[in-house]
Coordinates of C-alpha atoms and ligand atoms in Angstrom, one line a residue:
M1 CA -16.9 11.8 7.8
N2 CA -15.8 14.7 5.6
D3 CA -14.3 13.9 2.3
F4 CA -10.8 14.8 3.5
I5 CA -9.2 13.3 6.5
T6 CA -8.1 15.6 9.4
M7 CA -5.5 15.2 12.1
D8 CA -8.3 15.2 14.8
Q9 CA -10.0 12.3 13.1
I10 CA -6.7 10.4 12.9
N11 CA -5.9 11.1 16.5
N12 CA -9.3 10.1 17.8
A13 CA -8.8 6.7 16.1
V14 CA -5.3 6.4 17.6
K15 CA -6.6 7.1 21.1
E16 CA -9.3 4.5 20.8
I17 CA -6.8 1.8 19.7
Q18 CA -4.4 2.8 22.4
N19 CA -7.2 2.4 25.0
R20 CA -7.7 -1.1 23.8
T21 CA -4.1 -2.4 23.5
Q22 CA -0.8 -1.9 25.3
R23 CA 1.2 -3.2 22.4
K24 CA 3.4 -1.1 20.2
P25 CA 3.3 -2.5 16.7
K26 CA 6.2 -1.7 14.3
V27 CA 4.9 -3.4 11.2
G28 CA 1.4 -3.1 9.6
L29 CA 0.1 -5.9 7.5
I30 CA -3.1 -5.7 5.4
L31 CA -4.6 -9.1 4.5
G32 CA -6.8 -9.0 1.4
S33 CA -9.6 -11.1 0.0
G34 CA -9.5 -14.7 1.2
L35 CA -6.1 -14.1 2.8
G36 CA -7.1 -13.2 6.4
D37 CA -6.2 -16.5 8.1
L38 CA -2.6 -15.6 8.8
A39 CA -3.9 -13.4 11.6
N40 CA -5.3 -16.6 13.3
S41 CA -1.8 -17.8 14.1
I42 CA -0.9 -14.9 16.4
S43 CA -0.8 -16.1 20.0
Q44 CA -2.7 -14.0 22.6
P45 CA -3.6 -11.2 20.2
D46 CA -5.6 -8.1 21.0
F47 CA -8.7 -7.9 18.7
I48 CA -10.3 -4.6 17.8
D49 CA -13.3 -4.5 15.5
Y50 CA -13.2 -1.8 12.8
K51 CA -16.7 -0.7 13.8
D52 CA -15.4 0.3 17.3
I53 CA -12.7 2.6 15.9
P54 CA -14.1 6.1 15.0
G55 CA -13.6 6.9 11.3
W56 CA -12.3 3.5 10.3
P57 CA -13.8 2.2 7.0
V58 CA -15.6 -1.1 7.6
S59 CA -15.6 -3.7 4.9
T60 CA -19.0 -5.1 3.8
I61 CA -18.0 -8.0 1.6
P62 CA -17.5 -11.8 2.1
G63 CA -13.9 -12.8 2.8
H64 CA -13.1 -9.7 4.8
K65 CA -13.4 -10.1 8.6
G66 CA -13.1 -6.4 9.5
R67 CA -10.9 -6.3 12.6
L68 CA -7.4 -5.5 13.8
V69 CA -5.4 -8.3 15.2
I70 CA -2.4 -6.9 17.2
G71 CA 0.3 -9.2 18.6
E72 CA 3.6 -10.8 17.6
L73 CA 4.5 -12.7 14.5
E74 CA 8.1 -14.2 14.4
S75 CA 8.8 -12.0 17.5
T76 CA 8.0 -8.8 15.5
P77 CA 5.2 -6.7 16.9
V78 CA 2.6 -6.4 14.2
L79 CA -0.8 -4.8 13.6
I80 CA -2.8 -6.9 11.1
M81 CA -5.8 -5.6 9.2
Q82 CA -7.9 -8.7 8.7
G83 CA -9.8 -7.4 5.7
R84 CA -10.0 -3.9 4.2
A85 CA -12.6 -1.6 2.8
H86 CA -12.5 -0.8 -0.9
Y87 CA -13.4 2.3 -2.8
Y88 CA -16.1 0.5 -4.7
E89 CA -18.0 0.0 -1.4
G90 CA -18.7 3.7 -1.4
Y91 CA -16.0 5.2 0.7
S92 CA -14.1 8.3 -0.5
I93 CA -10.5 7.7 -1.7
S94 CA -9.2 9.6 1.4
E95 CA -11.1 7.3 3.7
I96 CA -9.4 4.3 2.2
G97 CA -6.1 5.8 3.2
F98 CA -7.3 6.6 6.8
P99 CA -6.0 3.3 8.4
I100 CA -2.5 4.0 7.1
R101 CA -2.4 7.4 8.7
V102 CA -3.5 5.8 12.0
M103 CA -0.8 3.1 11.7
K104 CA 1.8 5.8 11.2
Q105 CA 0.7 7.7 14.3
L106 CA 0.8 4.4 16.2
G107 CA 4.6 4.2 15.4
I108 CA 4.4 1.8 12.5
D109 CA 7.1 2.4 9.9
T110 CA 6.8 -0.7 7.6
L111 CA 3.7 -1.7 5.7
I112 CA 3.2 -5.1 4.1
V113 CA 0.2 -5.1 1.7
T114 CA -1.5 -8.1 0.1
N115 CA -4.3 -8.5 -2.3
A116 CA -6.0 -11.0 -4.6
A117 CA -5.4 -10.1 -8.2
G118 CA -6.1 -11.2 -11.7
G119 CA -3.0 -12.3 -13.6
I120 CA -2.5 -10.4 -16.8
N121 CA 1.1 -11.5 -17.4
P122 CA 0.6 -14.7 -19.5
E123 CA 3.3 -16.5 -17.4
F124 CA 1.3 -16.2 -14.2
K125 CA -1.1 -18.9 -13.1
P126 CA -3.7 -19.0 -10.2
G127 CA -1.9 -19.7 -6.9
D128 CA 1.3 -17.7 -7.8
V129 CA 2.4 -15.0 -5.5
M130 CA 3.8 -11.9 -7.2
V131 CA 5.9 -9.3 -5.4
I132 CA 4.8 -5.9 -6.5
N133 CA 7.7 -3.9 -7.9
D134 CA 5.7 -0.9 -9.1
H135 CA 2.1 0.1 -9.7
I136 CA 0.0 2.0 -12.1
S137 CA -2.8 4.0 -10.5
L138 CA -5.3 4.7 -13.2
M139 CA -7.6 6.0 -10.4
A140 CA -5.0 8.5 -9.1
M141 CA -4.2 9.6 -12.6
G142 CA -7.9 10.3 -13.2
G143 CA -8.1 12.5 -10.1
E144 CA -9.0 10.0 -7.3
N145 CA -5.8 10.3 -5.4
P146 CA -6.0 9.7 -1.6
L147 CA -3.7 12.8 -1.1
R148 CA -6.2 15.1 -2.8
G149 CA -7.2 17.9 -0.5
P150 CA -5.4 19.9 2.2
N151 CA -1.9 18.4 2.6
L152 CA -1.2 16.9 6.1
E153 CA 2.3 18.4 6.5
A154 CA 2.9 16.4 9.7
F155 CA 3.1 13.3 7.5
G156 CA 4.8 14.4 4.3
P157 CA 5.2 17.0 1.5
R158 CA 2.6 18.3 -0.9
F159 CA 4.3 16.6 -3.9
P160 CA 5.7 13.3 -2.7
D161 CA 8.1 11.3 -4.8
M162 CA 6.8 7.9 -6.0
S163 CA 9.8 6.6 -7.8
R164 CA 10.5 3.8 -5.3
C165 CA 7.2 2.9 -3.7
Y166 CA 8.1 -0.7 -3.1
S167 CA 11.3 -0.9 -1.1
P168 CA 14.2 -2.3 -3.2
E169 CA 15.8 -3.5 0.1
L170 CA 12.7 -5.4 1.2
I171 CA 12.3 -6.9 -2.3
N172 CA 15.8 -8.2 -2.1
R173 CA 15.2 -9.7 1.3
I174 CA 12.0 -11.4 0.2
K175 CA 13.7 -12.8 -2.9
T176 CA 15.9 -14.8 -0.5
V177 CA 12.9 -16.0 1.4
Y178 CA 11.3 -17.2 -1.9
V179 CA 14.4 -19.2 -2.8
A180 CA 14.8 -20.7 0.7
S181 CA 11.1 -21.7 0.7
K182 CA 11.2 -23.1 -2.9
I183 CA 8.3 -20.8 -3.9
D184 CA 8.5 -19.6 -7.6
F185 CA 9.5 -16.0 -7.6
H186 CA 7.4 -13.6 -9.6
S187 CA 7.5 -9.8 -9.6
G188 CA 5.6 -7.3 -11.6
V189 CA 3.5 -4.2 -11.9
Y190 CA 0.1 -4.0 -10.2
V191 CA -2.7 -1.9 -11.7
C192 CA -5.5 -0.7 -9.5
L193 CA -9.0 -0.1 -10.9
A194 CA -12.0 1.2 -9.0
G195 CA -14.1 -1.9 -9.5
P196 CA -16.5 -3.6 -8.6
S197 CA -17.1 -4.9 -12.1
F198 CA -14.3 -7.1 -13.4
E199 CA -12.5 -6.1 -16.6
T200 CA -13.7 -6.7 -20.1
P201 CA -11.3 -8.5 -22.5
A202 CA -10.6 -5.1 -24.2
D203 CA -9.9 -3.5 -20.8
L204 CA -7.4 -6.3 -20.1
R205 CA -5.6 -6.0 -23.5
F206 CA -5.3 -2.3 -22.7
L207 CA -3.8 -3.0 -19.3
R208 CA -1.3 -5.4 -20.7
L209 CA -0.3 -2.9 -23.3
I210 CA 0.4 -0.3 -20.7
G211 CA 2.7 -2.7 -18.7
A212 CA 0.5 -4.2 -16.0
D213 CA 1.2 -7.8 -14.8
A214 CA -1.7 -8.1 -12.3
V215 CA -5.0 -6.2 -11.8
G216 CA -7.0 -5.6 -8.7
M217 CA -9.2 -3.1 -6.8
S218 CA -7.1 -2.1 -3.8
T219 CA -3.7 -1.5 -2.4
V220 CA -2.5 1.5 -4.4
P221 CA -4.3 4.2 -2.4
E222 CA -2.9 2.6 0.8
V223 CA 0.6 2.6 -0.7
I224 CA 0.4 6.2 -1.9
V225 CA -0.5 7.3 1.7
A226 CA 2.2 5.1 3.2
I227 CA 4.9 6.5 1.0
H228 CA 3.7 10.1 1.7
S229 CA 3.9 9.2 5.4
G230 CA 7.6 8.0 5.0
M231 CA 6.9 4.3 5.6
Q232 CA 8.7 1.5 3.8
V233 CA 6.4 -0.8 1.8
L234 CA 6.4 -4.3 0.5
G235 CA 3.4 -5.6 -1.6
F236 CA 2.2 -9.1 -2.7
S237 CA -0.5 -10.0 -5.2
G238 CA -1.9 -13.5 -4.8
I239 CA -2.9 -14.4 -8.4
S240 CA -6.4 -15.7 -8.0
N241 CA -7.4 -16.1 -11.6
K242 CA -6.0 -15.7 -15.1
A243 CA -7.3 -12.4 -16.5
N244 CA -9.3 -13.2 -19.5
L245 CA -8.0 -11.3 -22.5
D246 CA -10.2 -13.2 -25.1
S247 CA -13.6 -13.9 -23.5
S248 CA -12.8 -17.6 -23.1
T249 CA -13.6 -17.8 -19.3
I250 CA -15.5 -15.8 -16.7
T251 CA -14.3 -14.4 -13.4
T252 CA -16.2 -14.8 -10.1
H253 CA -15.6 -13.6 -6.5
E254 CA -16.0 -17.3 -5.4
E255 CA -13.0 -18.2 -7.6
V256 CA -11.0 -15.4 -6.0
L257 CA -11.8 -16.7 -2.5
Q258 CA -11.1 -20.3 -3.5
A259 CA -7.6 -19.4 -4.9
G260 CA -6.9 -17.6 -1.6
K261 CA -6.8 -21.1 0.0
D262 CA -3.8 -22.0 -2.1
I263 CA -2.2 -18.6 -1.9
A264 CA -2.6 -18.1 1.9
P265 CA -0.1 -20.8 3.0
K266 CA 2.6 -19.5 0.6
L267 CA 2.0 -15.9 1.8
E268 CA 2.3 -17.1 5.4
T269 CA 5.7 -18.7 4.6
L270 CA 6.9 -15.6 2.8
I271 CA 5.7 -13.1 5.4
R272 CA 7.0 -15.1 8.4
G273 CA 10.3 -15.5 6.6
L274 CA 10.5 -11.8 6.1
L275 CA 9.5 -10.8 9.6
A276 CA 12.1 -13.2 11.0
T277 CA 14.7 -10.9 9.5
F278 CA 13.4 -7.8 11.3
Ligands
HPA301 N1 -9.7 -8.3 -11.7 C1 -9.8 -7.3 -10.8 N2 -9.7 -7.6 -9.5 C2 -9.4 -8.9 -9.1 C3 -9.3 -9.9 -10.1 C4 -9.5 -9.6 -11.4 O1 -9.4 -10.5 -12.3 N3 -9.1 -11.0 -9.4 C5 -9.0 -10.7 -8.1 N4 -9.2 -9.4 -7.9

């Protein structure tokens, strides 16, 4: 695939998906590291492996299944990405945004993104679920913006506003679900780094200083493309480990997947609660 995504590439993927499902999803849901099990509770879903969709970036790492699960959750037609590809796997930043373009062309107008993240805010502990209220994209600031290249005018403007990426209306609704479900409500700023190496303690002290509450290696490129495409977005970070600002502990991918087992049931409650209001 070229570095920049074209309308033809998007439409080829859309055609392939429409050949394989009759359903018309309205909500897209991306399930991150260790969080894919929610997709298993959809009854009579259509499955489409990423490798069967032209242009779709395929994830290569443990904890990411690599398929679309299309069906209904709380009577809302959803398209679930069970796993995602990351920039650090070698894809261009535009390719990471490709699935969002395809979702939009399929008629999806709401995107719910999830990720596993390190907790930088000292009040966060592993197992917490943070609602993302804003992000810092060090990658996009440094030039790796998924909208770089010819603007796809059919989706949105050359210079899209990013002042309200995470829908205040959806954040209000999800707050009510937290309270009703007796899950501790946390919200904060997510910072996206390229990865795959975890942060040094000095990196983390810097990230705290610039206002980040949670750190990870995904989500932001997808959200930038979704906002450019006019979608409404809600994001969750499952806090899988405490970011280590002083060298006292180490971080491993196994720890991230293990924490996913505590986070997944909470996320399921929250996402079901939200979808029930659609
Ligand atoms: N840093 C970056 N990405 C992550 C982390 C972390 O500590 N935990 C889960 N994803």
